[in-house]
XYZ file of C-alpha atoms in Angstrom:
144
model
C 73.786 -58.693 24.245
C 75.620 -56.755 26.951
C 74.040 -55.798 30.255
C 72.428 -52.359 30.109
C 73.350 -51.638 33.740
C 76.754 -51.039 35.264
C 78.030 -53.729 37.650
C 77.209 -51.488 40.628
C 73.663 -50.835 39.410
C 73.131 -54.530 38.662
C 74.397 -55.478 42.138
C 71.957 -53.025 43.734
C 69.067 -54.402 41.675
C 69.897 -58.011 42.533
C 70.306 -57.221 46.244
C 66.772 -55.832 46.244
C 65.358 -59.221 45.195
C 63.817 -60.710 48.338
C 64.537 -64.296 49.301
C 62.219 -64.566 52.298
C 58.872 -63.169 53.415
C 57.866 -62.721 49.792
C 54.250 -62.045 48.910
C 53.658 -65.600 47.603
C 55.228 -67.043 50.752
C 53.027 -64.862 52.953
C 49.919 -66.002 51.045
C 50.796 -69.656 51.675
C 51.574 -68.977 55.341
C 48.195 -67.298 55.866
C 46.325 -70.124 54.141
C 48.114 -72.841 56.124
C 47.552 -70.951 59.373
C 43.882 -70.384 58.536
C 43.541 -74.149 58.027
C 44.637 -74.576 61.647
C 48.178 -75.818 61.091
C 51.242 -74.449 62.823
C 54.645 -74.425 61.215
C 58.251 -73.329 61.498
C 60.026 -71.164 58.963
C 63.217 -71.926 57.049
C 64.633 -74.705 59.228
C 68.362 -74.586 58.497
C 68.785 -78.188 59.648
C 66.817 -79.456 56.638
C 68.071 -79.626 53.046
C 67.052 -76.521 51.123
C 65.724 -74.676 54.191
C 62.051 -75.243 53.298
C 59.833 -72.170 53.520
C 57.340 -73.882 55.848
C 58.066 -76.906 58.021
C 55.246 -78.794 59.709
C 57.202 -81.140 62.007
C 54.204 -83.019 63.445
C 53.073 -83.901 59.914
C 56.631 -84.560 58.712
C 55.783 -82.197 55.832
C 57.621 -79.286 54.221
C 56.375 -76.694 51.775
C 58.548 -74.807 49.320
C 57.164 -71.623 47.780
C 59.059 -71.091 44.545
C 59.159 -68.040 42.325
C 58.206 -69.079 38.796
C 61.006 -67.117 37.114
C 63.843 -68.097 39.459
C 62.911 -71.770 39.765
C 61.760 -72.205 36.135
C 58.096 -73.166 36.402
C 56.341 -74.145 33.171
C 54.059 -71.075 33.252
C 54.759 -67.975 31.088
C 56.788 -66.296 33.864
C 59.004 -69.332 34.258
C 59.633 -69.747 30.552
C 60.900 -66.198 30.001
C 64.638 -65.793 29.585
C 66.625 -62.602 30.124
C 67.772 -61.096 26.839
C 71.257 -60.285 28.079
C 73.910 -62.713 29.326
C 72.071 -65.854 28.230
C 75.374 -67.723 28.637
C 75.160 -66.886 32.355
C 71.433 -67.339 32.976
C 70.988 -70.697 31.244
C 73.506 -72.560 33.440
C 72.341 -70.652 36.530
C 68.742 -71.774 36.012
C 69.918 -75.349 35.334
C 71.824 -75.371 38.649
C 68.753 -74.076 40.483
C 66.555 -76.830 39.022
C 69.102 -79.517 39.918
C 69.506 -78.104 43.434
C 65.702 -78.016 43.989
C 65.374 -81.644 42.876
C 68.289 -82.698 45.063
C 66.795 -81.019 48.148
C 63.404 -82.658 47.556
C 65.044 -86.066 47.066
C 67.091 -85.716 50.276
C 64.040 -84.636 52.252
C 62.005 -87.596 50.988
C 64.830 -89.962 51.945
C 64.695 -88.472 55.433
C 60.974 -89.275 55.572
C 59.544 -85.828 54.817
C 56.601 -85.188 52.510
C 57.464 -82.363 50.100
C 55.010 -79.933 48.500
C 56.020 -77.192 46.070
C 53.744 -74.207 45.598
C 54.490 -71.963 42.637
C 54.207 -68.184 42.704
C 51.581 -68.200 39.934
C 49.366 -70.429 42.105
C 49.212 -67.757 44.837
C 47.516 -65.055 42.759
C 44.142 -63.792 43.971
C 42.470 -65.479 41.007
C 43.839 -68.917 41.959
C 43.900 -68.575 45.749
C 40.728 -70.590 46.433
C 42.082 -73.466 44.358
C 45.367 -73.270 46.291
C 43.506 -73.304 49.615
C 41.706 -76.507 48.572
C 44.977 -78.088 47.432
C 46.704 -77.245 50.720
C 43.727 -78.470 52.771
C 43.673 -81.775 50.894
C 47.440 -82.317 51.070
C 47.725 -81.434 54.750
C 44.643 -83.395 55.808
C 46.109 -86.508 54.151
C 49.350 -85.943 56.071
C 47.325 -85.378 59.235
C 45.468 -88.668 58.727
C 48.782 -90.538 58.584
C 49.880 -89.062 61.927
C 46.697 -89.906 63.852
């Protein structure tokens, strides 16, 4: 199936897709901050430029969009109807790249946590807060 938008329209649409300061990322930032942890954002020196970097805890947090990073929830399983020959390989590259970044970070001694967009919804926020508190407190215990 051919794209229903012209190349110029498609380019404009794709440029509007945010890569940083997304709503899910802001939710995670607020929760981590509320738990009393301080962090850096998008450290370019680290593989994959993690969304949140907690240097003292040697921990990074990625906040992934379910669609773009292919989570196993309904949003991540949907596939665009047009240009499947393009999207399939693109999604495969993204998955491989995410795994490679996580592997490299672990080899460097970092703990890696991935939070999915669907886990940041208002309905699941309390559960996410507990998960973050547990994960970060365990990292904190290792540092002390």
